[in-house]
Coordinates of C-alpha atoms in Angstrom, one line a residue:
M237 CA 0.0 0.0 0.0
A238 CA 2.9 2.4 0.8
A239 CA 4.3 1.6 -2.7
L240 CA 1.0 2.4 -4.3
G241 CA 0.8 5.7 -2.3
R242 CA 4.3 6.7 -3.6
R243 CA 3.2 5.8 -7.1
V244 CA 0.2 8.0 -7.0
S245 CA 2.2 10.9 -5.6
G246 CA 4.9 10.5 -8.2
C247 CA 2.4 10.4 -11.1
Y248 CA 0.6 13.6 -10.3
H249 CA 3.5 15.7 -9.0
L250 CA 1.2 17.3 -6.5
M251 CA 2.4 20.6 -5.0
P252 CA 2.8 20.6 -1.3
L253 CA -0.4 22.1 0.2
T254 CA 0.0 23.8 3.6
W255 CA -2.9 25.0 5.7
A256 CA -1.7 28.5 5.4
R257 CA -2.0 28.3 1.6
I258 CA -5.4 26.6 1.8
S259 CA -6.7 29.3 4.0
R260 CA -6.3 31.8 1.2
Q261 CA -8.4 29.8 -1.3
T262 CA -12.1 30.3 -2.1
P263 CA -14.6 27.9 -0.3
Q264 CA -14.8 25.7 -3.4
K265 CA -11.0 25.5 -3.6
K266 CA -10.7 24.8 0.1
M267 CA -13.0 21.8 -0.3
M268 CA -10.9 20.5 -3.2
A269 CA -7.7 21.1 -1.4
S270 CA -9.0 19.4 1.7
S271 CA -9.9 16.3 -0.4
L272 CA -6.6 16.3 -2.2
H273 CA -4.7 16.7 1.1
K274 CA -6.2 13.4 2.3
L275 CA -5.0 11.8 -0.9
T276 CA -1.5 13.1 -0.5
T277 CA -1.2 11.6 3.0
A278 CA -0.5 8.4 1.3
S279 CA 3.0 9.7 0.4
T280 CA 3.9 10.1 4.1
G281 CA 3.6 6.4 4.7
R282 CA 0.5 6.6 6.8
G283 CA -1.5 4.4 4.4
L284 CA -4.6 4.9 2.2
E285 CA -7.2 4.7 4.9
E286 CA -8.6 8.2 3.9
V287 CA -8.5 7.7 0.2
P288 CA -12.2 6.7 -0.1
C289 CA -13.3 10.3 0.7
V290 CA -11.9 11.3 -2.8
G291 CA -13.4 8.4 -4.7
P292 CA -13.4 4.6 -5.0
K293 CA -10.2 2.8 -5.1
K294 CA -11.0 1.6 -8.6
C295 CA -11.2 5.2 -9.8
V296 CA -7.8 6.0 -8.4
Q297 CA -6.2 3.0 -10.2
D298 CA -8.1 3.8 -13.5
P299 CA -5.7 5.4 -16.0
E300 CA -8.5 7.5 -17.5
C301 CA -9.2 9.0 -14.0
R302 CA -5.5 9.7 -13.5
T303 CA -5.4 11.7 -16.7
L304 CA -8.4 13.8 -15.7
L305 CA -7.4 14.6 -12.2
P306 CA -4.3 16.8 -12.9
Q307 CA -6.6 19.0 -15.1
C308 CA -8.7 19.9 -12.1
L309 CA -5.8 21.1 -10.0
P310 CA -4.7 24.2 -12.0
E311 CA -8.2 25.1 -13.1
K312 CA -9.4 28.5 -11.9
Q313 CA -12.9 29.4 -11.0
S314 CA -14.8 30.6 -14.0
A315 CA -16.0 34.3 -14.0
P316 CA -19.7 34.8 -13.2
V317 CA -21.9 35.7 -16.1
D318 CA -22.7 39.5 -16.3
G319 CA -26.4 39.8 -15.8
G320 CA -26.5 43.3 -17.2
S321 CA -24.9 42.2 -20.5
W322 CA -27.3 39.3 -20.8
E323 CA -30.3 41.5 -20.1
R324 CA -29.1 44.1 -22.7
E325 CA -28.8 41.3 -25.3
E326 CA -32.3 40.2 -24.5
V327 CA -33.6 43.8 -25.0
I328 CA -31.8 44.2 -28.3
T329 CA -33.3 40.9 -29.6
S330 CA -36.8 42.1 -28.5
L331 CA -36.4 45.5 -30.3
L332 CA -35.2 43.8 -33.5
D333 CA -38.2 41.5 -33.3
M334 CA -40.5 44.5 -33.1
G335 CA -39.1 45.8 -36.4
F336 CA -36.5 48.2 -35.3
S337 CA -33.3 48.4 -37.4
E338 CA -29.9 48.0 -35.8
V339 CA -29.3 51.7 -36.3
H340 CA -32.5 52.5 -34.4
V341 CA -31.7 50.1 -31.7
N342 CA -28.3 51.7 -31.1
E343 CA -30.0 55.1 -31.1
L344 CA -32.5 54.0 -28.5
L345 CA -29.8 52.5 -26.2
T346 CA -27.7 55.6 -26.2
M347 CA -30.6 58.2 -26.3
Q348 CA -30.9 58.6 -22.5
P349 CA -27.8 57.5 -20.6
G350 CA -28.5 55.7 -17.4
T351 CA -31.8 54.3 -18.5
H352 CA -32.2 50.6 -17.6
P353 CA -32.6 48.4 -20.7
Q354 CA -35.8 46.9 -19.4
Q355 CA -37.3 50.3 -18.7
L356 CA -36.5 51.3 -22.3
L357 CA -38.2 48.1 -23.6
D358 CA -41.3 48.7 -21.5
I359 CA -41.8 52.3 -22.8
V360 CA -41.2 51.3 -26.4
S361 CA -43.5 48.4 -26.1
E362 CA -46.4 50.6 -25.0
L363 CA -45.9 52.9 -27.9
I364 CA -45.9 50.0 -30.3
L365 CA -49.1 48.7 -28.7
L366 CA -50.7 52.1 -29.4
G367 CA -50.1 51.5 -33.1
V368 CA -47.0 53.7 -33.6
N369 CA -44.5 52.3 -36.1
P370 CA -40.8 51.9 -35.0
E371 CA -39.5 54.9 -37.0
P372 CA -42.0 57.4 -35.5
V373 CA -41.2 56.0 -32.1
C374 CA -37.6 56.8 -32.5
V375 CA -38.5 60.3 -33.8
A376 CA -40.7 61.0 -30.8
L377 CA -38.1 59.7 -28.3
K378 CA -35.5 61.8 -29.9
K379 CA -37.6 65.0 -29.5
S380 CA -38.5 64.0 -25.9
P381 CA -35.9 61.6 -24.5
Q382 CA -37.4 62.3 -21.0
L383 CA -40.2 59.9 -22.0
L384 CA -37.8 57.0 -21.3
R385 CA -37.8 58.0 -17.6
L386 CA -41.5 57.8 -17.2
P387 CA -42.7 55.2 -14.7
V388 CA -44.0 52.2 -16.6
L389 CA -47.3 52.3 -14.6
Q390 CA -47.9 55.9 -15.6
M391 CA -47.2 55.1 -19.2
K392 CA -49.7 52.3 -19.2
R393 CA -52.4 54.5 -17.6
R394 CA -51.7 57.2 -20.2
S395 CA -51.9 54.7 -23.0
S396 CA -55.2 53.5 -21.7
Y397 CA -56.6 57.1 -21.5
L398 CA -55.4 57.9 -25.1
R399 CA -57.2 54.8 -26.4
K400 CA -60.4 56.0 -24.7
L401 CA -60.0 59.3 -26.6
G402 CA -59.7 57.3 -29.9
L403 CA -56.0 57.9 -30.4
G404 CA -54.9 54.3 -30.9
E405 CA -54.5 52.3 -34.1
G406 CA -51.9 54.5 -35.7
K407 CA -53.6 57.9 -35.0
L408 CA -51.1 58.7 -32.3
R409 CA -48.3 59.0 -34.8
R410 CA -49.0 62.6 -35.8
V411 CA -49.8 63.5 -32.3
L412 CA -46.5 62.3 -31.0
H413 CA -44.6 64.0 -33.9
C414 CA -46.2 67.4 -33.2
C415 CA -46.9 67.2 -29.4
P416 CA -44.9 64.4 -27.7
E417 CA -45.6 66.0 -24.3
I418 CA -49.1 64.4 -24.5
L419 CA -47.5 61.5 -22.7
T420 CA -46.0 63.6 -19.9
M421 CA -48.5 66.5 -19.4
R422 CA -51.1 66.2 -16.6
Q423 CA -54.1 64.2 -17.5
R424 CA -56.3 66.9 -16.0
D425 CA -55.0 69.4 -18.6
I426 CA -55.9 67.0 -21.4
A427 CA -59.3 66.4 -19.9
N428 CA -59.9 70.2 -19.7
T429 CA -59.2 70.6 -23.4
V430 CA -61.5 67.8 -24.3
R431 CA -64.2 69.2 -22.0
V432 CA -64.1 72.6 -23.7
L433 CA -64.3 71.0 -27.2
R434 CA -67.3 68.9 -26.2
D435 CA -69.2 71.1 -23.8
K436 CA -68.4 74.6 -24.8
C437 CA -67.8 74.2 -28.5
L438 CA -70.3 71.4 -28.9
F439 CA -68.2 69.1 -31.0
T440 CA -69.2 65.5 -31.2
V441 CA -67.0 62.7 -29.7
Q442 CA -65.8 61.7 -33.1
Q443 CA -65.0 65.3 -34.0
V444 CA -63.0 65.8 -30.8
T445 CA -60.9 62.7 -31.7
E446 CA -60.4 64.1 -35.2
I447 CA -59.3 67.5 -33.9
L448 CA -56.8 65.9 -31.5
H449 CA -55.5 63.8 -34.3
R450 CA -55.3 66.6 -37.0
C451 CA -54.5 69.5 -34.7
P452 CA -52.6 68.2 -31.6
Y453 CA -51.3 71.7 -31.0
V454 CA -54.6 72.5 -29.3
L455 CA -53.3 70.6 -26.3
R456 CA -50.8 73.4 -25.7
E457 CA -53.4 76.2 -25.7
H458 CA -55.3 77.4 -22.7
P459 CA -58.9 76.1 -22.8
S460 CA -60.4 79.7 -22.7
E461 CA -58.2 80.8 -25.7
L462 CA -59.3 77.6 -27.6
E463 CA -62.9 78.4 -26.9
Y464 CA -62.5 82.0 -28.1
K465 CA -60.9 80.8 -31.3
F466 CA -63.8 78.6 -32.0
Q467 CA -66.3 81.4 -31.3
Y468 CA -64.5 83.7 -33.6
A469 CA -64.7 81.1 -36.4
Y470 CA -68.4 80.3 -35.7
F471 CA -69.9 83.7 -35.1
R472 CA -67.6 86.2 -36.9
M473 CA -66.7 84.1 -39.9
G474 CA -69.7 81.8 -40.1
V475 CA -67.6 78.6 -40.1
K476 CA -69.6 75.4 -39.2
H477 CA -68.3 72.6 -36.9
A478 CA -67.6 70.2 -39.8
D479 CA -65.5 72.9 -41.6
V480 CA -63.6 73.7 -38.5
V481 CA -62.5 70.1 -38.3
R482 CA -62.0 69.6 -42.0
T483 CA -59.8 72.7 -42.5
D484 CA -57.7 72.3 -39.3
F485 CA -58.9 75.8 -38.4
L486 CA -57.9 75.5 -34.7
Q487 CA -54.3 74.9 -35.4
Y488 CA -53.8 78.5 -36.7
S489 CA -53.1 81.4 -34.3
I490 CA -56.0 83.8 -33.5
T491 CA -53.8 86.7 -34.5
K492 CA -53.1 85.4 -38.0
T493 CA -56.8 84.5 -38.4
R494 CA -58.1 87.9 -37.3
Q495 CA -55.6 89.8 -39.4
R496 CA -56.4 88.1 -42.6
H497 CA -60.1 87.8 -42.1
T498 CA -60.6 91.5 -41.1
F499 CA -58.4 92.6 -43.9
L500 CA -60.6 90.8 -46.4
E501 CA -63.7 92.0 -44.7
R502 CA -62.7 95.6 -45.0
L503 CA -61.7 95.1 -48.6
G504 CA -65.2 93.8 -49.3
R505 CA -64.0 90.3 -50.2
Y506 CA -65.4 88.5 -47.2
Q507 CA -68.8 88.7 -45.5
T508 CA -70.3 87.0 -42.5
P509 CA -73.1 84.7 -43.6
D510 CA -76.6 85.5 -42.3
K511 CA -78.8 83.1 -40.4
K512 CA -79.6 81.2 -43.5
G513 CA -75.8 80.9 -44.3
Q514 CA -76.1 83.2 -47.3
T515 CA -73.8 86.1 -48.3
Q516 CA -73.9 88.8 -51.0
V517 CA -70.3 88.1 -52.0
A518 CA -68.5 84.8 -52.7
N519 CA -66.3 84.2 -49.6
P520 CA -62.9 82.6 -50.4
L521 CA -62.2 79.2 -49.1
L522 CA -60.6 78.9 -45.7
R523 CA -57.6 77.1 -47.1
D524 CA -57.0 80.1 -49.4
I525 CA -57.0 82.4 -46.3
L526 CA -55.1 80.4 -43.7
R527 CA -53.2 77.6 -45.3
V528 CA -51.2 79.7 -47.8
S529 CA -48.2 81.9 -47.2
E530 CA -48.7 85.7 -46.7
A531 CA -47.4 86.5 -50.2
E532 CA -49.8 84.0 -51.8
F533 CA -52.6 85.3 -49.6
L534 CA -52.0 88.9 -50.8
A535 CA -51.6 88.0 -54.5
R536 CA -54.4 85.5 -55.0
T537 CA -56.9 86.0 -52.2
A538 CA -56.7 89.7 -51.1
C539 CA -55.4 91.1 -54.4
S540 CA -53.5 93.7 -52.4
S541 CA -49.9 94.8 -51.7
A542 CA -47.7 93.9 -48.8
E543 CA -47.3 97.5 -47.9
E544 CA -51.0 98.0 -47.5
F545 CA -51.3 94.9 -45.4
E546 CA -48.5 96.0 -43.1
V547 CA -50.1 99.3 -42.5
F548 CA -53.4 97.6 -41.8
K549 CA -51.9 95.2 -39.2
K550 CA -50.5 98.2 -37.3
L551 CA -53.9 99.9 -37.3
L552 CA -55.6 96.8 -36.2
A553 CA -53.2 96.3 -33.3
R554 CA -53.9 99.9 -32.2
E555 CA -57.6 99.3 -32.4
E556 CA -57.3 96.1 -30.3
E557 CA -55.2 97.9 -27.7
E558 CA -57.7 100.7 -27.4
E559 CA -60.5 98.2 -27.1
S560 CA -58.7 96.4 -24.3
E561 CA -58.2 99.6 -22.5
N562 CA -61.9 100.5 -22.7
H563 CA -62.7 97.2 -21.0
M564 CA -60.3 97.7 -18.0
P565 CA -61.8 96.8 -14.6
G566 CA -61.5 100.4 -13.4
D567 CA -63.6 101.6 -16.3
K568 CA -66.2 99.0 -15.6
S569 CA -66.6 100.1 -12.0
T570 CA -66.8 103.8 -13.2
S571 CA -69.6 103.0 -15.6
E572 CA -71.5 101.1 -12.9
D573 CA -71.2 104.1 -10.6
E574 CA -72.6 106.4 -13.4
E575 CA -75.5 104.0 -13.8
D576 CA -76.2 104.1 -10.1
E577 CA -76.2 107.9 -10.2
D578 CA -78.6 107.9 -13.2
G579 CA -80.9 105.5 -11.3
E580 CA -80.9 107.8 -8.2
G581 CA -81.7 110.8 -10.4
E582 CA -84.6 109.0 -12.0
G583 CA -85.9 108.0 -8.7
E584 CA -86.0 111.6 -7.5
L585 CA -87.9 112.6 -10.6

């Protein structure tokens, strides 16, 4: 048995293992070293009574086992798998499966440094579920990269609310391009805009959806200003609800609308329709008033010069300023006092 122990020790050229050296090893290496220490005790002449803790005696004598054993000794512990890299690869695969190109995937991953890959995937997935194509998603996130920091729960709630407004199935593409803050603004503000369009302007539910789709800029306006713009179109210009929606009237500023409409009116080229919707002149189409450049408006619609229009805009601004001064709160209280004095005088008579 002692000869067999010397043979085993000579074949494997085992390095002397001291307990000081073993104490510096990892727990797994300590266990391996402890087992190997029991095997090397055979070389000291104390017999092989502790060999069975390594393996059966047949395994020790098997040439195949002897060739595998030395390979375990110098083997180092393998490095742990990087969970972040694995998760990043999973996100990249998911984005490619959604239809994003490799260029778009790289842009998304570097768009907002510090964003967790899973957070990025959740936000993008919600936009895809709303019917937005991959390229518009990238455009919207480029314009508003802060969208990637939205809590996923908030994004899901906002997506559900937009579906209720009818802005799913691809209609959200234009909205996100023009007004990506629809995903971050307070839901109360969106609800106020919708309420004005329905209750104050009396648009139907379908017309409100169409307005939000065609003119998403209305979400940036104050509800009272939006209401005034509609009233100007309906009462001053005689534009009906369907025409307001069809011509995207609400997307134009009230200043531009008032200037061009009043200019045509004073030139005798536009007239407010009567109760029957009739006029004595043929009013130009709204697209020829608002949707064209100023030069084209003057040349084709107003048939006037740029100098004349500039003078008119200055006069109109002065008139509006004087009108606003006449409606100051102080003037209102003064007029009320005058009415009270007149009433007292009438009572004395």
